[in-house]
Coordinates of C-alpha atoms and ligand atoms in Angstrom, one line a residue:
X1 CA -43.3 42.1 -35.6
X2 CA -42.1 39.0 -37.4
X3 CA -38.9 40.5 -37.9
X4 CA -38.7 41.0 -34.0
X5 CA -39.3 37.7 -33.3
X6 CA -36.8 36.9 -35.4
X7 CA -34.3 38.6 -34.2
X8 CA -35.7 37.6 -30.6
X9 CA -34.8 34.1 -31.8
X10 CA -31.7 34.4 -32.7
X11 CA -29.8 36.8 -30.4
X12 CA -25.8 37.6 -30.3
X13 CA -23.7 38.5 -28.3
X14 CA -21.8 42.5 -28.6
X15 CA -19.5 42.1 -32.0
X16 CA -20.9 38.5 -32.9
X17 CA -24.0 39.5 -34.9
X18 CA -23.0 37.8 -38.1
X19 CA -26.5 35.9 -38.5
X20 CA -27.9 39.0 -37.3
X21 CA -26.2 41.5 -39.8
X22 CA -26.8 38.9 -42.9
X23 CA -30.5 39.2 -42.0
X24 CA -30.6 42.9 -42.1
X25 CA -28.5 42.8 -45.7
X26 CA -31.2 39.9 -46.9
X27 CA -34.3 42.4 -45.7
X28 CA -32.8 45.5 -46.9
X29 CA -31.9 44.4 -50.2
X30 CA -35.1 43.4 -50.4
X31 CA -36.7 46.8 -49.8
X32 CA -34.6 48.2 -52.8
X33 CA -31.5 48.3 -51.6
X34 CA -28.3 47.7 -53.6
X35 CA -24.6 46.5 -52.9
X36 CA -23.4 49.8 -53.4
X37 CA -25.7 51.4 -51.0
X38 CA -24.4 49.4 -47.7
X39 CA -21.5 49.1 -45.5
X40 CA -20.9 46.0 -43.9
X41 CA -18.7 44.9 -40.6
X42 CA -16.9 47.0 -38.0
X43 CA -14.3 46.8 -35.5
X44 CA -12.7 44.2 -37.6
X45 CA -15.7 41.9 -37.5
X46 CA -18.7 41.1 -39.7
X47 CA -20.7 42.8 -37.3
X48 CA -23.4 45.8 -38.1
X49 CA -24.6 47.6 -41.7
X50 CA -24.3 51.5 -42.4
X51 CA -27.1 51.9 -45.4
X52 CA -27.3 54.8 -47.4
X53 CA -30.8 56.5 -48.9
X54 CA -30.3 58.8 -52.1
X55 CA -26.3 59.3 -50.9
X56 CA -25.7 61.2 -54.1
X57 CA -28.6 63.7 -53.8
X58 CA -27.9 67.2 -53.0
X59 CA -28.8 68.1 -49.7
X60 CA -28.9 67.5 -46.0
X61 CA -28.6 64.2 -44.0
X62 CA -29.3 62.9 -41.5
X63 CA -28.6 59.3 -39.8
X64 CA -31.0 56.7 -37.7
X65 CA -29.2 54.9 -35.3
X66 CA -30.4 51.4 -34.0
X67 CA -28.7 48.7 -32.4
X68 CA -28.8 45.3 -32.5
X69 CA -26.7 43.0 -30.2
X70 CA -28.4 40.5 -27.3
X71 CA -26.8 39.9 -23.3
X72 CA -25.2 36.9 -21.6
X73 CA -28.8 36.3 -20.0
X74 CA -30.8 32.5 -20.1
X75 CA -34.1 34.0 -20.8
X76 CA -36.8 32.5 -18.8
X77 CA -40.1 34.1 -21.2
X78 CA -42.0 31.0 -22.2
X79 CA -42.8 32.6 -25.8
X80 CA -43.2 30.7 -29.4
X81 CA -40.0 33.3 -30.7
X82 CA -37.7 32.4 -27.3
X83 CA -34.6 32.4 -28.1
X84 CA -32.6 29.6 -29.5
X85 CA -29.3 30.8 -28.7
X86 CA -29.3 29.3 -25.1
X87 CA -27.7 31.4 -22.3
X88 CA -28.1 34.4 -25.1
X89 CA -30.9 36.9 -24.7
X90 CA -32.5 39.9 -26.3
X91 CA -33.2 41.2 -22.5
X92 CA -32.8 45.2 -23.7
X93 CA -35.0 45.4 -27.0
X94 CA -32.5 45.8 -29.4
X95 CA -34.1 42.9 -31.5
X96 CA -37.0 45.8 -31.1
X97 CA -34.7 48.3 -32.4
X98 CA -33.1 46.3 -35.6
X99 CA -36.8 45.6 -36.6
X100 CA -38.3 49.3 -35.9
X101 CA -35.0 50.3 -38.3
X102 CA -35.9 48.0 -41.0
X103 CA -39.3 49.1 -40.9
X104 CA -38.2 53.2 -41.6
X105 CA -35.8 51.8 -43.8
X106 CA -38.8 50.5 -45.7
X107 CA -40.8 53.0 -45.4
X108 CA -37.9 55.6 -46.0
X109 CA -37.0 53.5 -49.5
X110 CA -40.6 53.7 -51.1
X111 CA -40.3 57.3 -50.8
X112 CA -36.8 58.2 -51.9
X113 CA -37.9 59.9 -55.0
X114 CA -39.6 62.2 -52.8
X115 CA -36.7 63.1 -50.1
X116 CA -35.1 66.5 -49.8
X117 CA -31.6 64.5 -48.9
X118 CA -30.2 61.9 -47.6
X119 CA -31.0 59.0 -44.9
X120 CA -28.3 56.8 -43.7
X121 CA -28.6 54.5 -41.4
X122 CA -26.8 52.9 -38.5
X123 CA -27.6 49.4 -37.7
X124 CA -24.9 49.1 -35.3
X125 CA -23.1 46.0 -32.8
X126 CA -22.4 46.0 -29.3
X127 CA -24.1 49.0 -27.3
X128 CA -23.8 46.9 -24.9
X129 CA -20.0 45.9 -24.6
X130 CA -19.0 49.4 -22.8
X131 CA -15.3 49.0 -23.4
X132 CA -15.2 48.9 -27.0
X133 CA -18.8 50.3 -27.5
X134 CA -20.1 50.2 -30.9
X135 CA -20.6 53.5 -31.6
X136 CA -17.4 55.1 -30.8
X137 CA -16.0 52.0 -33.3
X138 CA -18.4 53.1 -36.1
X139 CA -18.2 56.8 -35.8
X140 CA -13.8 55.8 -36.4
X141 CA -14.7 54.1 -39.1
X142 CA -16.4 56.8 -41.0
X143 CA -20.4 56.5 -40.3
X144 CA -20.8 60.0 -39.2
X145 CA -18.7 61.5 -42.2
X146 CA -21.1 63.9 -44.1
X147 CA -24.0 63.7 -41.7
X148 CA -25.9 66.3 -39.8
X149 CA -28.0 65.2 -37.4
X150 CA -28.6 62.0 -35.8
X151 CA -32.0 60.8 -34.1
X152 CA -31.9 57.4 -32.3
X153 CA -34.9 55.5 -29.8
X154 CA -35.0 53.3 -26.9
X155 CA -38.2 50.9 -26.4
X156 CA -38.0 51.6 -22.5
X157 CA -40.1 49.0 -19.4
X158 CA -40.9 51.4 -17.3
X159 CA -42.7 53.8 -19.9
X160 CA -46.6 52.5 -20.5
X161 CA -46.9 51.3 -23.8
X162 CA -47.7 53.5 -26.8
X163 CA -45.7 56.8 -24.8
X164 CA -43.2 58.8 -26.0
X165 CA -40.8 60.5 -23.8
X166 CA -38.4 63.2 -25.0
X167 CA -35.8 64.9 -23.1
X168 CA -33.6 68.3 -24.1
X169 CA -30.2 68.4 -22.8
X170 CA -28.6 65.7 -20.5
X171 CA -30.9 62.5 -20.6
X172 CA -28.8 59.4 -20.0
X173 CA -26.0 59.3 -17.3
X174 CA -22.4 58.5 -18.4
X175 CA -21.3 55.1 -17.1
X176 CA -17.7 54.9 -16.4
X177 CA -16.1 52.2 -14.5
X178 CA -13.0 51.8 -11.9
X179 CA -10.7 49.0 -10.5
X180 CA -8.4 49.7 -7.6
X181 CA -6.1 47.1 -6.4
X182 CA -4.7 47.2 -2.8
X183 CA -1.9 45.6 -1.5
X184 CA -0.5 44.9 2.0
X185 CA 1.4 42.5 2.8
X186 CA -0.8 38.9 4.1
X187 CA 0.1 36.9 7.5
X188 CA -1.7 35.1 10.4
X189 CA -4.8 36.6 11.5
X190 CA -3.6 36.2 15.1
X191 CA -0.7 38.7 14.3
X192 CA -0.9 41.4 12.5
X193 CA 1.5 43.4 13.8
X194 CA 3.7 41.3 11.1
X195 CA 1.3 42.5 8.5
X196 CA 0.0 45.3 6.5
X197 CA -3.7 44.6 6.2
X198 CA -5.7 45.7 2.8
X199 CA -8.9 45.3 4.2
X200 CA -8.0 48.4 6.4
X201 CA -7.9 50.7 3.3
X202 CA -10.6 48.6 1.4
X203 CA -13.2 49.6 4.0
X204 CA -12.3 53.0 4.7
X205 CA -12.5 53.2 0.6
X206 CA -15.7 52.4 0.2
X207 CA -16.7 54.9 2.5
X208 CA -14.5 57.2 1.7
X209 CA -15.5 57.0 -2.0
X210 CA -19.0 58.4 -0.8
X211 CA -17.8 61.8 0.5
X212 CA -16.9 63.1 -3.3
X213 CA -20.8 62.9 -4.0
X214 CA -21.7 64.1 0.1
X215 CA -18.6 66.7 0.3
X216 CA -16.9 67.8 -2.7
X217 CA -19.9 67.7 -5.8
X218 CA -22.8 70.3 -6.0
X219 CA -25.7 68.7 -4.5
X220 CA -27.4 69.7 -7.4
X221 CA -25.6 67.9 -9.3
X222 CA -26.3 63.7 -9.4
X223 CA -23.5 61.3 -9.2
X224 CA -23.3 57.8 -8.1
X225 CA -21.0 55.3 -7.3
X226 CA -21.5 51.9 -6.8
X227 CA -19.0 49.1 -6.0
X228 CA -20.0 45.5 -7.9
X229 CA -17.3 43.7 -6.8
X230 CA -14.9 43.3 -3.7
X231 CA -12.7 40.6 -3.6
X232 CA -10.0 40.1 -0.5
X233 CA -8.7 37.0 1.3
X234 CA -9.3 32.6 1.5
X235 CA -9.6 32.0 5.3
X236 CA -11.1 33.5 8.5
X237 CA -7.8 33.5 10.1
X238 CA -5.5 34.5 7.5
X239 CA -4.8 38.7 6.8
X240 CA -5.0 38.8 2.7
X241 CA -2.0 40.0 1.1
X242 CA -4.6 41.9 -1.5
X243 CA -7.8 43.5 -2.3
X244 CA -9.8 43.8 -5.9
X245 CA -12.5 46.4 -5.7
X246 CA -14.3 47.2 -9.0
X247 CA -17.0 49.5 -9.2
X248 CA -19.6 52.1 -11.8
X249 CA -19.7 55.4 -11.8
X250 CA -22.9 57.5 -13.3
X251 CA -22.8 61.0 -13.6
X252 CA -24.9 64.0 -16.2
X253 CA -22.6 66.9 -15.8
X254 CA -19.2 66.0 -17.8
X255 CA -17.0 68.5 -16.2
X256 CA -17.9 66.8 -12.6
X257 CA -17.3 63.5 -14.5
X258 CA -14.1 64.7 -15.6
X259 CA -12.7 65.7 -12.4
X260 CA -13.6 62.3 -10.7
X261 CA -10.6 60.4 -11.3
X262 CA -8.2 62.9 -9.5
X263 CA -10.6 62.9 -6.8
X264 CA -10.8 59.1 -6.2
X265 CA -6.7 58.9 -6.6
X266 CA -6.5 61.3 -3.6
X267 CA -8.7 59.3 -1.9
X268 CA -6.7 56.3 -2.6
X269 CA -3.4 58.2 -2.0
X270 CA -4.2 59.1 1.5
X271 CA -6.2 55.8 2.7
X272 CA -2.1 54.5 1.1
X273 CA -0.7 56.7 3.6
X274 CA -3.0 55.6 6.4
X275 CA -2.3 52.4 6.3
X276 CA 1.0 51.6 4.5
X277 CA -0.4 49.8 1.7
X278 CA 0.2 50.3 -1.9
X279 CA -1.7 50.5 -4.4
X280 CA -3.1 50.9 -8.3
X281 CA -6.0 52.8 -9.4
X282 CA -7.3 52.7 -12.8
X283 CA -10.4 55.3 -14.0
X284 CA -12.4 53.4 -16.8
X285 CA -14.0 55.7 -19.2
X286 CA -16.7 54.4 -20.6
X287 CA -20.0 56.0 -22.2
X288 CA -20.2 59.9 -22.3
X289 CA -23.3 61.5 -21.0
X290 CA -26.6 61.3 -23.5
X291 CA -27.6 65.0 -24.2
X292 CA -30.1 66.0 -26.6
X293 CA -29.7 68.7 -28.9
X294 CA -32.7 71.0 -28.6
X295 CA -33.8 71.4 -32.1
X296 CA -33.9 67.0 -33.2
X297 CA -35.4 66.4 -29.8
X298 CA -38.1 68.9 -30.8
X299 CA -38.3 67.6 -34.4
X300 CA -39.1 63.9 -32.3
X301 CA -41.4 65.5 -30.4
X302 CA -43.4 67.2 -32.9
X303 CA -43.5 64.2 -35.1
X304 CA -44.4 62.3 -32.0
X305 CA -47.0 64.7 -31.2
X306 CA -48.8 64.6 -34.7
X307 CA -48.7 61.2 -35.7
X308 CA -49.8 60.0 -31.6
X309 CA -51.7 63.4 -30.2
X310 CA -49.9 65.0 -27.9
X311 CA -51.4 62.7 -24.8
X312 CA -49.2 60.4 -25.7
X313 CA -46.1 62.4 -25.4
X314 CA -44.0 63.6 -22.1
X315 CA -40.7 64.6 -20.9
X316 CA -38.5 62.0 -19.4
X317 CA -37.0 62.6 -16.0
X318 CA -33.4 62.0 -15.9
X319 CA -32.0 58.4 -16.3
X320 CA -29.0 57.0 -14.8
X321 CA -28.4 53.9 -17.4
X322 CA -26.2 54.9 -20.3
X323 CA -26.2 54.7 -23.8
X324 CA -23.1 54.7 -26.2
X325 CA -25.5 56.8 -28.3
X326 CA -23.7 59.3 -26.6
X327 CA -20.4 58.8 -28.8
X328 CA -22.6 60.0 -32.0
X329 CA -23.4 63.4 -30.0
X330 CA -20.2 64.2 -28.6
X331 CA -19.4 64.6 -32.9
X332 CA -22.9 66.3 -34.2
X333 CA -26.2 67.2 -33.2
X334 CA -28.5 64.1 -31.7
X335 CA -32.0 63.3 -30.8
X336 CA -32.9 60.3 -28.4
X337 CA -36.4 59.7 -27.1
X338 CA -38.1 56.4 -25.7
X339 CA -40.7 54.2 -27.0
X340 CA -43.0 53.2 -24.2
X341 CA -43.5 49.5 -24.1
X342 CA -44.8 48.6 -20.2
X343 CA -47.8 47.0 -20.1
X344 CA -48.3 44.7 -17.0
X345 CA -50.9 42.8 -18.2
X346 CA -48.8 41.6 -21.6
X347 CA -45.8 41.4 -18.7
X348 CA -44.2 43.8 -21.1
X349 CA -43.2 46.2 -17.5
X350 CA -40.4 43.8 -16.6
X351 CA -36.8 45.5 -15.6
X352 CA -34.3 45.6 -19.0
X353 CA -31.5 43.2 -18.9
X354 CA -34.1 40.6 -16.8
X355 CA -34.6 37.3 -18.1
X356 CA -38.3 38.3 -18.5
X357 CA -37.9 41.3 -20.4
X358 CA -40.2 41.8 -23.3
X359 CA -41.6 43.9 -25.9
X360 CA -44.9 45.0 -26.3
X361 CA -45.5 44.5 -30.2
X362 CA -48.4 46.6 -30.6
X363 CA -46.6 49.7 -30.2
X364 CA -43.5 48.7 -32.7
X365 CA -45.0 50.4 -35.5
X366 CA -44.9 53.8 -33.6
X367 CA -41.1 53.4 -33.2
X368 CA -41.1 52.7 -37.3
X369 CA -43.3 56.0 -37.5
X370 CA -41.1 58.1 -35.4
X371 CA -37.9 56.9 -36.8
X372 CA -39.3 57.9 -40.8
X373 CA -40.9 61.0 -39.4
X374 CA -38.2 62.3 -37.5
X375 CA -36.2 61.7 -41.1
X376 CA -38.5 63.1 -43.1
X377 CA -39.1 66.5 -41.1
X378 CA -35.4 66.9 -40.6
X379 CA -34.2 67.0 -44.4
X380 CA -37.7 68.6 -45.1
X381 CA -36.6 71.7 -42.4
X382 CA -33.1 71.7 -43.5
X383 CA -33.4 71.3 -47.7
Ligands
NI401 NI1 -30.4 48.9 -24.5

């Protein structure tokens, strides 16, 4: 919990955790930990800590994932551990994350002597950054080499406090993004005969865009598409010479994710034909689909299930935020579960990314529990 708050106190942004990562080098060296057993700084910053347990033994290994950066949010909690950092925010839990990490870590290290293998662990920057997500940076940078298995957690609002959730198979949408620019050609709003107006095929896009998920995809299949940002014109009376339309994309299934981007270009090629704009679409891949390979996600839940009693476990429904925990199991088999912290009368149910998101820290030490267990259960099944 102090650890938490510390973290809670001191939030960075996606690849600035410098403060962030020293702390974690301080703590774990303090639990045992040697020079020779971490890795420090990715993506050619001073950002995040791989940490190995018994990395010479013989046998399997597996990796625990946690990460650790903060959001551009002013956060409006009126709590002794606010953050300091103003218009910086631990609004997701990730200080939750770093300090339920540390605490396996911990508790992983005073039993070394006794593990059938090997532990590493992922204290990794910048889930949050999408475009150069810290994952994908870390797994190019070696993290994953030699490891079997991977078993990462989310402390998640809208789960009441002290509940597990486990999911097989496809848990956490992909999140890609778009940008389409449009271009007519601007002029007098009394006249547009001289002009070629972009709002024309800005509108009919936005529609448009809507029939892939209405006409073309399975129904049973979930997509959605959102546009965050439309930006045309600078007077009532003047036709804009061009249109900036940004928007997400959320999807389970990766072979309807992958077939998306030909699909909105033929929307945009036609509504170009239509009304004799031009114009440049870019598909923004982002954050793979989260799908949970059957065998860790049942290791989490048994673990879950003995150390908790089996009331306090359930099955997630589906979730259309993503999670660059994804990257790790595109490579090799991975476990991701949530860590119910909602509790409306601690005001521990608000949305993540609000400015009065918080944790419930009664129920840390489960995440700490699950994290060791799921650890100690894999390289005990696989020695
Ligand atoms: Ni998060």
């Amino acid at each position: 919990v102090a650890l938490r708050h510390h973290f809670h106190a001191h939030p960075e942004l996606s690849w600035k955790e410098v403060q962030t990562t020293q702390k974690i080098v301080e703590t774990l060296k303090s639990y045992g930990f040697k020079e020779e057993d971490l890795r420090v700084g990715f993506g050619g910053t001073s950002s995040g800590v791989i940490a190995d347990i018994n990395k010479d033994v013989d046998g399997p290994c597996i990796a625990l994932r946690g990460d650790i950066d903060a959001l551009p949010i002013v956060e409006e909690n009126d709590v002794s551990y606010k953050s300091q950092n103003e218009g910086v925010m631990h609004a997701c839990g990730h200080d939750a994350h770093n300090a339920l990490l540390l605490g396996a870590a911990k508790v992983l290290m005073s039993m070394k002597d006794e593990l059938p293998g090997h532990v590493r662990l992922l204290f990794q920057p910048a889930e949050e950054h999408g475009i150069k997500a810290g994952a994908n940076i870390m797994i190019k940078e070696g993290a994953l080499e030699g490891v079997d298995a991977i078993y990462g957690q989310h402390v998640w609002a809208s789960v009441p406090s002290g509940k597990i959730q486990y999911k097989i198979g496809p848990f956490m949408a992909s999140a890609d993004g778009f940008e389409l620019k449009i271009q007519g050609k601007g002029g007098h709003g009394s006249a547009p005969q001289y002009s070629v107006d972009p709002t024309i095929a800005a509108a009919n896009f936005v529609f448009n865009l809507q029939t892939i998920i209405s006409r073309e995809i399975d129904p049973q299949d979930t997509v959605v598409m959102s546009i965050g940002k439309l930006q045309a014109g600078s007077a009532f009376n003047i036709i804009p010479d061009k249109v900036g339309i940004n928007g997400t994309i959320r999807t389970f299934n990766p072979e309807v994710r992958n077939s998306l981007p030909d699909r909105m270009q033929r929307i945009v090629d036609g509504l170009c034909t239509m009304t004799r704009c031009t114009a440049d679409f870019e598909y923004q891949k982002m954050i793979p689909t989260t799908i949970n390979d059957e065998e860790v996600e049942l290791i989490a839940k048994d673990v879950a299930e003995d150390i908790f009693g089996a009331d306090n476990v359930e099955e997630s429904p589906l979730i259309m935020g993503g999670e660059d925990f994804a990257f790790y199991q595109e490579k090799i088999p991975g476990g991701f579960c949530f860590v119910g912290i909602g509790n409306p009368d601690k005001g521990t149910d608000n949305p993540h990314h609000s400015p009065h998101f918080n944790v419930d820290d009664e129920v840390l030490w489960k995440g700490v529990a699950t994290y060791a267990g799921v650890a100690w259960k894999y390289l005990v099944s696989h020695k």
